[in-house]
Structure formats: C-alpha cells, structure tokens
C-alpha cells in the first residue's frame, strides 16, 4: 500500500497493530475519523489514554476495577468460600450474565502459553495459591477455555494445590442447549456421555 | 454489557463508535491495548491526534497530502489534461496500483447521498467545475462506485458541465477478468454485451 501522506501512513500503521485489524480496515477506520468532527478523535484518544494510565485491578480478584476492592469482592452477600478461576474480565462478565454464580472470581490475566511466551509467573497464580493457603476458600471452579492452554493452566494450578484440602471442579463440557446431536463434535459428545448427570438434576435450572 | 469499571466502559464505548466495530470487538481491542506496554497506546493515540490536527489536502485534487500540492499533481510527467474523478483516497490508491493511468485525479470526498445527508455542497464538485471552466482539462473520467449514489453524482456533475466542451467517460463495467459468465449478474452481463469492444483492443492490456 502506497500512501500520499506520511501522517496517514503512520496512523494506519498504528491502528493495524491492533489484533484482527488489517491495513485495509485500518485505512477505513482512519478515513472515517478524518471525516468526523475533531471531538470524536479527542474523545477516543483521551478515553484510551485515561484507561491506560488510571486503570486499577481489584487487589483480591485482579479484575479490572475503578476501586481497590471490586464490587463483587466487596459484596457481603456473595459466597466468599467459592472462587471461580477465569482468564479475563470478559469471562467474569459472561458468567455474571448467567446469574447462576454467587461466589467470587479470580482473574488469571491469561493462560499459560509457551507459544506466546506466557508462563505461570506472568499470571496471578501465586496470588491464587496464597489465598487458598489462608484456608478460607472451600472450592475452586476452573472456568478456563477448553483448549490446550486452558487445560495446561488448570493442571498447573491443580498441581500447585497438592497438600491442601481444597475441592476443585471444572465447569461442565457437553452439548450446548438447543444444539442437535448430529452436529456435535465427537469429543464433546463423548465427554457428555461419560459425564452424564442424574435426570432429576437436569430439571433444576 | 455491564462493566466493573467506568474507565473501561468509556474506552469501549468510544472504540465501538468506529464503523463496523461492535461492543464485543471494542472490548477485545481495548483489553489487548491494556496488556501491551504503555508506548503502544501512546503511539496509537498520538498518530491519530497528529493526523487529525496536521492533515492537509492537495489544493488541486483534494487528495490527502502532507504538502500543499500532492506528489501526483506536482509531477510534470503526468498528463494534466485528463482527470479521473474518484470518491476518496482509497480509489486513488487502487487506480495508482494498476499503473494504467497517467493523468491527474480529483477527489470528491464522497458521493451525493440524500439518505446520509450528503449534498453536492459537501463535496468538492464546485472546485472541479471551476477547474474545467479554466479550459485546460480535455477529458473527465468518472470512476465512482456503480451504485445509485455513484450514478447520481456522475449525473449531477455531467449536468453542471453542460455548455462546456469537455469529453466525459466512465470506467468500463463488465465481467471481471477470471470470472465465469454463468455466475455474473444479469445487469453486468447485459452491459458488457451492449458496451462490447473491438477484439483487437482486448489484446492490448
């Protein structure tokens, strides 16, 4: 792509550094901003700079928060003894949307992924183990994505917990509600048979 | 979507104001920026602010440029008598890539679109008519998209040129090279038959 303007080229380059945004999309976004009033660019850039410089993370669960202790951790009605381990804030939002979980979260900030150079020390695993060793948590629910990295991370944490008496579980894998059996992949279908549940339990939700 | 942080919510909102970017994508982009070093956000935001405040448009063709007269208009080797009328800088880049056009451009900055509130006065049509009336341009090539808005814009400019002796043409519409006839839409196929060209000419490119 040849540009008639260095300023434009530079802006397109920086936007195209975002994940999933190629040069063409970046050019479209930048040209859109150029057509809008100056205020839109100012609002966009200052929102990003503001977020980046003033962001805080909850000291207990490491979720993004504007205060030291996030709303969920600070809520006395939530079950402090059950902790759901998730990758990032999007998973917290997704689980909160279900209204089915009343415990606390622990946000790891990613998954162990040697390919991307993410090791256990880059995540908040040490802080999780520390919390468990204080003895107030009774159950950890692993809710990471069902990928190699997710499974590795689950297993790493599980090994670190050896010697403690904590109960661990993972969220159920199976056929999604509304899905047709014939289109399900074999591994999921196989697991859903192995991990079948008493029929009465399926009536509860 | 419920956010645990106002700063995050605000950043996601501003990013989702860009065309084609929904709330989920915006959240993904913002969380990505959060994980990167501060410099990436600084580079991105300053590139955008810089572009927006220092952008110049070529005084002749209205293309984006860092100087008063863009490289194309300032190039004495280009044919000053043939002007290709396009919508925006992306079309200039696309046509330049073909290496088939040696004239100048005129960038309208959009198409007449009553639905989006874009009238002739929002485009650089007056400047184009002015240039034509100076009498140095011999041919105008309309290269707008083949949509209702594009056709309206072509026709509006064509009417404004009544009384001048300028030659006007539009780029050829037809079956794309490499395309199978059976999959072509009827209108395009019909036009390509009506506007057939001498076979010898098709051997040139």
Short mmCIF file of N, CA and C in Angstrom, two decimals, chain A residues 1-11 13-15 17-21 24-25 27-57 63-66 70-71 87-90 93 97 109-110, chain B residues 1-11 13-15 17-21 24-25 27-57 63-66 70-71 87-90 93 97 109-110:
data_model
loop_
_atom_site.label_atom_id
_atom_site.label_comp_id
_atom_site.label_asym_id
_atom_site.label_seq_id
_atom_site.Cartn_x
_atom_site.Cartn_y
_atom_site.Cartn_z
N UNK A 1 0.84 -1.20 0.00
CA UNK A 1 0.00 0.00 0.00
C UNK A 1 0.88 1.26 0.00
N UNK A 2 0.69 2.11 -1.01
CA UNK A 2 1.49 3.34 -1.04
C UNK A 2 0.65 4.53 -0.64
N UNK A 3 1.15 5.31 0.29
CA UNK A 3 0.38 6.43 0.82
C UNK A 3 0.91 7.74 0.30
N UNK A 4 0.00 8.70 0.11
CA UNK A 4 0.44 10.02 -0.33
C UNK A 4 0.80 10.89 0.87
N UNK A 5 0.61 10.36 2.08
CA UNK A 5 0.85 11.18 3.26
C UNK A 5 1.47 10.33 4.36
N UNK A 6 2.57 10.80 4.91
CA UNK A 6 3.26 10.08 5.99
C UNK A 6 2.39 10.01 7.24
N UNK A 7 1.67 11.12 7.51
CA UNK A 7 0.80 11.17 8.69
C UNK A 7 -0.26 10.09 8.60
N UNK A 8 -0.84 9.96 7.40
CA UNK A 8 -1.88 8.97 7.18
C UNK A 8 -1.28 7.58 7.31
N UNK A 9 -0.13 7.37 6.69
CA UNK A 9 0.52 6.06 6.73
C UNK A 9 0.80 5.64 8.16
N UNK A 10 1.28 6.59 8.95
CA UNK A 10 1.63 6.31 10.33
C UNK A 10 0.39 5.94 11.14
N UNK A 11 -0.70 6.70 10.95
CA UNK A 11 -1.94 6.43 11.68
C UNK A 11 -2.48 5.05 11.29
N UNK A 13 -0.76 2.55 10.13
CA UNK A 13 0.13 1.52 10.68
C UNK A 13 -0.21 1.23 12.14
N UNK A 14 -0.39 2.30 12.93
CA UNK A 14 -0.64 2.09 14.36
C UNK A 14 -1.98 1.38 14.60
N UNK A 15 -3.00 1.77 13.83
CA UNK A 15 -4.31 1.12 14.01
C UNK A 15 -4.22 -0.34 13.60
N UNK A 17 -1.93 -2.33 14.06
CA UNK A 17 -1.25 -3.14 15.07
C UNK A 17 -2.23 -3.80 16.02
N UNK A 18 -3.49 -3.35 16.00
CA UNK A 18 -4.50 -3.97 16.88
C UNK A 18 -4.85 -5.35 16.33
N UNK A 19 -5.22 -6.29 17.20
CA UNK A 19 -5.44 -7.66 16.73
C UNK A 19 -6.68 -7.75 15.85
N UNK A 20 -6.55 -8.45 14.73
CA UNK A 20 -7.70 -8.66 13.85
C UNK A 20 -7.98 -7.50 12.93
N UNK A 21 -7.12 -6.46 12.95
CA UNK A 21 -7.34 -5.31 12.08
C UNK A 21 -6.21 -5.25 11.06
N UNK A 24 -6.25 -2.62 5.37
CA UNK A 24 -7.41 -2.05 4.70
C UNK A 24 -8.45 -1.55 5.70
N UNK A 25 -8.72 -2.37 6.72
CA UNK A 25 -9.68 -1.97 7.74
C UNK A 25 -9.15 -0.74 8.46
N UNK A 27 -7.23 1.56 7.34
CA UNK A 27 -7.39 2.75 6.48
C UNK A 27 -8.85 3.23 6.51
N UNK A 28 -9.79 2.27 6.48
CA UNK A 28 -11.20 2.63 6.53
C UNK A 28 -11.52 3.36 7.84
N UNK A 29 -11.01 2.85 8.96
CA UNK A 29 -11.29 3.47 10.25
C UNK A 29 -10.68 4.86 10.33
N UNK A 30 -9.44 4.99 9.86
CA UNK A 30 -8.75 6.28 9.94
C UNK A 30 -9.46 7.31 9.05
N UNK A 31 -9.86 6.91 7.84
CA UNK A 31 -10.56 7.85 6.95
C UNK A 31 -11.90 8.25 7.56
N UNK A 32 -12.55 7.31 8.26
CA UNK A 32 -13.81 7.65 8.93
C UNK A 32 -13.56 8.73 9.99
N UNK A 33 -12.53 8.54 10.81
CA UNK A 33 -12.21 9.52 11.85
C UNK A 33 -11.92 10.89 11.22
N UNK A 34 -11.23 10.88 10.08
CA UNK A 34 -10.88 12.13 9.41
C UNK A 34 -12.12 12.93 9.01
N UNK A 35 -13.19 12.17 8.66
CA UNK A 35 -14.42 12.86 8.22
C UNK A 35 -15.24 13.37 9.38
N UNK A 36 -15.03 12.81 10.59
CA UNK A 36 -15.83 13.21 11.75
C UNK A 36 -15.24 14.48 12.37
N UNK A 37 -16.05 15.15 13.21
CA UNK A 37 -15.51 16.33 13.90
C UNK A 37 -14.32 15.95 14.79
N UNK A 38 -13.43 16.92 15.02
CA UNK A 38 -12.25 16.70 15.86
C UNK A 38 -12.57 16.06 17.20
N UNK A 39 -13.74 16.43 17.77
CA UNK A 39 -14.07 15.95 19.12
C UNK A 39 -14.08 14.43 19.20
N UNK A 40 -14.51 13.78 18.11
CA UNK A 40 -14.59 12.31 18.20
C UNK A 40 -13.20 11.70 18.41
N UNK A 41 -12.21 12.22 17.66
CA UNK A 41 -10.85 11.72 17.83
C UNK A 41 -10.34 12.04 19.23
N UNK A 42 -10.64 13.25 19.71
CA UNK A 42 -10.19 13.63 21.04
C UNK A 42 -10.80 12.72 22.10
N UNK A 43 -12.11 12.47 21.98
CA UNK A 43 -12.77 11.61 22.96
C UNK A 43 -12.18 10.20 22.94
N UNK A 44 -11.98 9.68 21.73
CA UNK A 44 -11.44 8.32 21.59
C UNK A 44 -10.05 8.22 22.21
N UNK A 45 -9.16 9.15 21.81
CA UNK A 45 -7.78 9.04 22.28
C UNK A 45 -7.69 9.30 23.78
N UNK A 46 -8.50 10.26 24.30
CA UNK A 46 -8.34 10.51 25.73
C UNK A 46 -8.97 9.38 26.55
N UNK A 47 -10.01 8.72 26.02
CA UNK A 47 -10.57 7.57 26.74
C UNK A 47 -9.53 6.47 26.86
N UNK A 48 -8.77 6.25 25.77
CA UNK A 48 -7.75 5.20 25.81
C UNK A 48 -6.60 5.55 26.75
N UNK A 49 -6.13 6.81 26.64
CA UNK A 49 -5.01 7.23 27.49
C UNK A 49 -5.43 7.20 28.96
N UNK A 50 -6.63 7.68 29.23
CA UNK A 50 -7.17 7.68 30.59
C UNK A 50 -7.24 6.29 31.17
N UNK A 51 -7.78 5.37 30.38
CA UNK A 51 -7.91 3.99 30.84
C UNK A 51 -6.54 3.44 31.15
N UNK A 52 -5.61 3.65 30.20
CA UNK A 52 -4.28 3.05 30.33
C UNK A 52 -3.55 3.62 31.55
N UNK A 53 -3.76 4.91 31.85
CA UNK A 53 -2.96 5.47 32.95
C UNK A 53 -3.67 5.36 34.30
N UNK A 54 -4.98 5.24 34.31
CA UNK A 54 -5.67 5.23 35.60
C UNK A 54 -6.28 3.89 35.97
N UNK A 55 -6.06 2.88 35.13
CA UNK A 55 -6.69 1.58 35.38
C UNK A 55 -6.22 1.00 36.71
N UNK A 56 -7.15 0.38 37.43
CA UNK A 56 -6.79 -0.32 38.67
C UNK A 56 -7.28 -1.75 38.57
N UNK A 57 -6.64 -2.61 39.34
CA UNK A 57 -7.09 -4.00 39.39
C UNK A 57 -7.46 -4.31 40.83
N UNK A 63 -9.53 -8.42 38.98
CA UNK A 63 -10.40 -7.95 37.91
C UNK A 63 -10.17 -6.45 37.72
N UNK A 64 -10.47 -5.94 36.50
CA UNK A 64 -10.37 -4.51 36.26
C UNK A 64 -11.42 -3.80 37.11
N UNK A 65 -11.05 -2.73 37.75
CA UNK A 65 -11.96 -2.06 38.68
C UNK A 65 -11.53 -0.61 38.85
N UNK A 66 -12.45 0.27 39.17
CA UNK A 66 -12.06 1.66 39.43
C UNK A 66 -11.69 1.87 40.89
N UNK A 70 -13.07 -4.65 44.16
CA UNK A 70 -14.15 -4.52 43.16
C UNK A 70 -15.52 -4.79 43.78
N UNK A 71 -16.56 -4.42 43.06
CA UNK A 71 -17.93 -4.54 43.57
C UNK A 71 -18.26 -5.96 44.01
N UNK A 87 -10.06 -16.50 32.92
CA UNK A 87 -8.93 -15.94 32.18
C UNK A 87 -8.92 -14.42 32.25
N UNK A 88 -10.02 -13.80 31.85
CA UNK A 88 -10.04 -12.33 31.92
C UNK A 88 -11.44 -11.79 32.19
N UNK A 89 -11.54 -10.46 32.17
CA UNK A 89 -12.77 -9.79 32.58
C UNK A 89 -13.97 -10.18 31.73
N UNK A 90 -13.69 -10.57 30.46
CA UNK A 90 -14.81 -10.96 29.60
C UNK A 90 -15.52 -12.19 30.13
N UNK A 93 -17.73 -11.19 33.01
CA UNK A 93 -18.96 -10.59 32.52
C UNK A 93 -19.92 -11.66 32.00
N UNK A 97 -23.54 -12.63 33.71
CA UNK A 97 -24.77 -12.54 32.92
C UNK A 97 -25.69 -13.72 33.13
N UNK A 109 -5.63 -13.36 34.19
CA UNK A 109 -4.98 -12.44 33.26
C UNK A 109 -4.42 -13.13 32.03
N UNK A 110 -4.83 -14.37 31.78
CA UNK A 110 -4.36 -15.09 30.59
C UNK A 110 -4.28 -16.57 30.89
N UNK B 1 -24.24 -5.16 28.24
CA UNK B 1 -22.92 -5.42 28.79
C UNK B 1 -22.71 -4.58 30.06
N UNK B 2 -22.41 -5.25 31.16
CA UNK B 2 -22.18 -4.50 32.40
C UNK B 2 -20.70 -4.49 32.73
N UNK B 3 -20.19 -3.30 32.99
CA UNK B 3 -18.76 -3.18 33.21
C UNK B 3 -18.46 -2.95 34.68
N UNK B 4 -17.31 -3.46 35.13
CA UNK B 4 -16.93 -3.24 36.52
C UNK B 4 -16.13 -1.95 36.64
N UNK B 5 -15.88 -1.26 35.52
CA UNK B 5 -15.05 -0.06 35.56
C UNK B 5 -15.59 0.97 34.57
N UNK B 6 -15.79 2.19 35.05
CA UNK B 6 -16.28 3.27 34.19
C UNK B 6 -15.26 3.61 33.11
N UNK B 7 -13.98 3.59 33.49
CA UNK B 7 -12.91 3.91 32.53
C UNK B 7 -12.94 2.93 31.37
N UNK B 8 -13.09 1.66 31.72
CA UNK B 8 -13.14 0.62 30.69
C UNK B 8 -14.38 0.81 29.83
N UNK B 9 -15.51 1.04 30.47
CA UNK B 9 -16.76 1.20 29.75
C UNK B 9 -16.66 2.35 28.75
N UNK B 10 -16.06 3.45 29.21
CA UNK B 10 -15.92 4.63 28.36
C UNK B 10 -15.02 4.35 27.16
N UNK B 11 -13.89 3.68 27.41
CA UNK B 11 -12.97 3.37 26.30
C UNK B 11 -13.65 2.45 25.30
N UNK B 13 -16.84 2.16 24.77
CA UNK B 13 -17.87 2.92 24.05
C UNK B 13 -17.27 3.73 22.91
N UNK B 14 -16.17 4.42 23.18
CA UNK B 14 -15.57 5.28 22.15
C UNK B 14 -15.05 4.45 20.98
N UNK B 15 -14.42 3.31 21.28
CA UNK B 15 -13.90 2.47 20.19
C UNK B 15 -15.06 1.90 19.37
N UNK B 17 -17.65 3.29 18.54
CA UNK B 17 -18.23 4.30 17.66
C UNK B 17 -17.63 4.24 16.26
N UNK B 18 -16.53 3.52 16.10
CA UNK B 18 -15.92 3.38 14.77
C UNK B 18 -16.79 2.45 13.93
N UNK B 19 -16.82 2.67 12.61
CA UNK B 19 -17.73 1.89 11.77
C UNK B 19 -17.31 0.42 11.70
N UNK B 20 -18.28 -0.47 11.85
CA UNK B 20 -18.01 -1.90 11.73
C UNK B 20 -17.44 -2.51 12.99
N UNK B 21 -17.33 -1.72 14.06
CA UNK B 21 -16.78 -2.25 15.31
C UNK B 21 -17.89 -2.27 16.36
N UNK B 24 -18.41 -5.94 21.43
CA UNK B 24 -17.54 -7.07 21.76
C UNK B 24 -16.14 -6.89 21.18
N UNK B 25 -16.10 -6.48 19.90
CA UNK B 25 -14.80 -6.26 19.25
C UNK B 25 -14.07 -5.14 19.98
N UNK B 27 -14.30 -4.24 23.05
CA UNK B 27 -13.78 -4.74 24.32
C UNK B 27 -12.49 -5.54 24.09
N UNK B 28 -12.50 -6.37 23.03
CA UNK B 28 -11.31 -7.17 22.72
C UNK B 28 -10.12 -6.26 22.42
N UNK B 29 -10.36 -5.20 21.62
CA UNK B 29 -9.27 -4.29 21.26
C UNK B 29 -8.74 -3.56 22.49
N UNK B 30 -9.67 -3.08 23.33
CA UNK B 30 -9.25 -2.31 24.50
C UNK B 30 -8.48 -3.20 25.47
N UNK B 31 -8.95 -4.44 25.68
CA UNK B 31 -8.23 -5.35 26.59
C UNK B 31 -6.84 -5.68 26.03
N UNK B 32 -6.76 -5.77 24.71
CA UNK B 32 -5.44 -6.00 24.09
C UNK B 32 -4.49 -4.84 24.42
N UNK B 33 -4.99 -3.62 24.21
CA UNK B 33 -4.15 -2.44 24.49
C UNK B 33 -3.71 -2.43 25.95
N UNK B 34 -4.62 -2.84 26.84
CA UNK B 34 -4.30 -2.84 28.27
C UNK B 34 -3.13 -3.76 28.59
N UNK B 35 -3.03 -4.85 27.83
CA UNK B 35 -1.97 -5.83 28.10
C UNK B 35 -0.63 -5.38 27.51
N UNK B 36 -0.68 -4.49 26.52
CA UNK B 36 0.56 -4.06 25.86
C UNK B 36 1.23 -2.96 26.68
N UNK B 37 2.52 -2.72 26.40
CA UNK B 37 3.20 -1.61 27.09
C UNK B 37 2.52 -0.27 26.78
N UNK B 38 2.66 0.67 27.72
CA UNK B 38 2.06 1.99 27.56
C UNK B 38 2.39 2.64 26.23
N UNK B 39 3.61 2.39 25.72
CA UNK B 39 4.05 3.07 24.50
C UNK B 39 3.11 2.80 23.33
N UNK B 40 2.55 1.58 23.27
CA UNK B 40 1.70 1.29 22.12
C UNK B 40 0.48 2.20 22.11
N UNK B 41 -0.14 2.40 23.27
CA UNK B 41 -1.29 3.29 23.34
C UNK B 41 -0.88 4.72 23.01
N UNK B 42 0.29 5.13 23.52
CA UNK B 42 0.76 6.48 23.24
C UNK B 42 0.98 6.68 21.75
N UNK B 43 1.64 5.70 21.12
CA UNK B 43 1.91 5.82 19.68
C UNK B 43 0.61 5.89 18.89
N UNK B 44 -0.34 5.01 19.26
CA UNK B 44 -1.62 4.96 18.55
C UNK B 44 -2.36 6.29 18.68
N UNK B 45 -2.50 6.76 19.92
CA UNK B 45 -3.30 7.97 20.11
C UNK B 45 -2.60 9.18 19.52
N UNK B 46 -1.26 9.25 19.62
CA UNK B 46 -0.63 10.46 19.08
C UNK B 46 -0.63 10.42 17.55
N UNK B 47 -0.56 9.22 16.95
CA UNK B 47 -0.65 9.15 15.49
C UNK B 47 -2.01 9.68 15.02
N UNK B 48 -3.06 9.33 15.76
CA UNK B 48 -4.40 9.78 15.36
C UNK B 48 -4.57 11.28 15.57
N UNK B 49 -4.12 11.78 16.72
CA UNK B 49 -4.25 13.20 17.01
C UNK B 49 -3.43 14.02 16.01
N UNK B 50 -2.21 13.55 15.76
CA UNK B 50 -1.32 14.20 14.80
C UNK B 50 -1.95 14.30 13.42
N UNK B 51 -2.48 13.18 12.97
CA UNK B 51 -3.11 13.13 11.65
C UNK B 51 -4.25 14.14 11.60
N UNK B 52 -5.09 14.06 12.65
CA UNK B 52 -6.30 14.89 12.66
C UNK B 52 -5.94 16.37 12.69
N UNK B 53 -4.87 16.74 13.40
CA UNK B 53 -4.62 18.17 13.51
C UNK B 53 -3.70 18.70 12.42
N UNK B 54 -2.88 17.84 11.81
CA UNK B 54 -1.93 18.35 10.82
C UNK B 54 -2.25 17.95 9.38
N UNK B 55 -3.37 17.26 9.20
CA UNK B 55 -3.70 16.76 7.87
C UNK B 55 -3.87 17.92 6.88
N UNK B 56 -3.36 17.73 5.67
CA UNK B 56 -3.57 18.73 4.62
C UNK B 56 -4.20 18.03 3.42
N UNK B 57 -4.88 18.83 2.61
CA UNK B 57 -5.44 18.28 1.39
C UNK B 57 -4.83 19.03 0.22
N UNK B 63 -6.81 15.47 -2.61
CA UNK B 63 -6.36 14.22 -2.01
C UNK B 63 -5.63 14.55 -0.70
N UNK B 64 -5.59 13.58 0.21
CA UNK B 64 -4.83 13.76 1.44
C UNK B 64 -3.35 13.86 1.08
N UNK B 65 -2.65 14.81 1.69
CA UNK B 65 -1.27 15.03 1.33
C UNK B 65 -0.57 15.74 2.47
N UNK B 66 0.75 15.57 2.58
CA UNK B 66 1.47 16.30 3.62
C UNK B 66 1.94 17.67 3.13
N UNK B 70 -0.02 17.80 -4.00
CA UNK B 70 0.37 16.40 -3.77
C UNK B 70 1.36 15.93 -4.83
N UNK B 71 2.01 14.80 -4.57
CA UNK B 71 3.03 14.26 -5.47
C UNK B 71 2.53 14.07 -6.88
N UNK B 87 -13.99 8.99 -5.50
CA UNK B 87 -14.68 9.29 -4.25
C UNK B 87 -13.68 9.66 -3.15
N UNK B 88 -12.72 8.79 -2.91
CA UNK B 88 -11.75 9.12 -1.86
C UNK B 88 -10.37 8.54 -2.13
N UNK B 89 -9.47 8.75 -1.19
CA UNK B 89 -8.07 8.40 -1.38
C UNK B 89 -7.87 6.91 -1.66
N UNK B 90 -8.79 6.07 -1.15
CA UNK B 90 -8.64 4.64 -1.40
C UNK B 90 -8.74 4.32 -2.88
N UNK B 93 -5.51 5.23 -4.55
CA UNK B 93 -4.51 4.20 -4.32
C UNK B 93 -4.77 2.97 -5.19
N UNK B 97 -2.30 1.69 -8.23
CA UNK B 97 -1.75 0.34 -8.21
C UNK B 97 -1.80 -0.36 -9.56
N UNK B 109 -14.46 13.40 -2.18
CA UNK B 109 -14.66 13.32 -0.73
C UNK B 109 -15.96 12.63 -0.37
N UNK B 110 -16.57 11.93 -1.31
CA UNK B 110 -17.82 11.21 -1.03
C UNK B 110 -18.70 11.18 -2.25
#
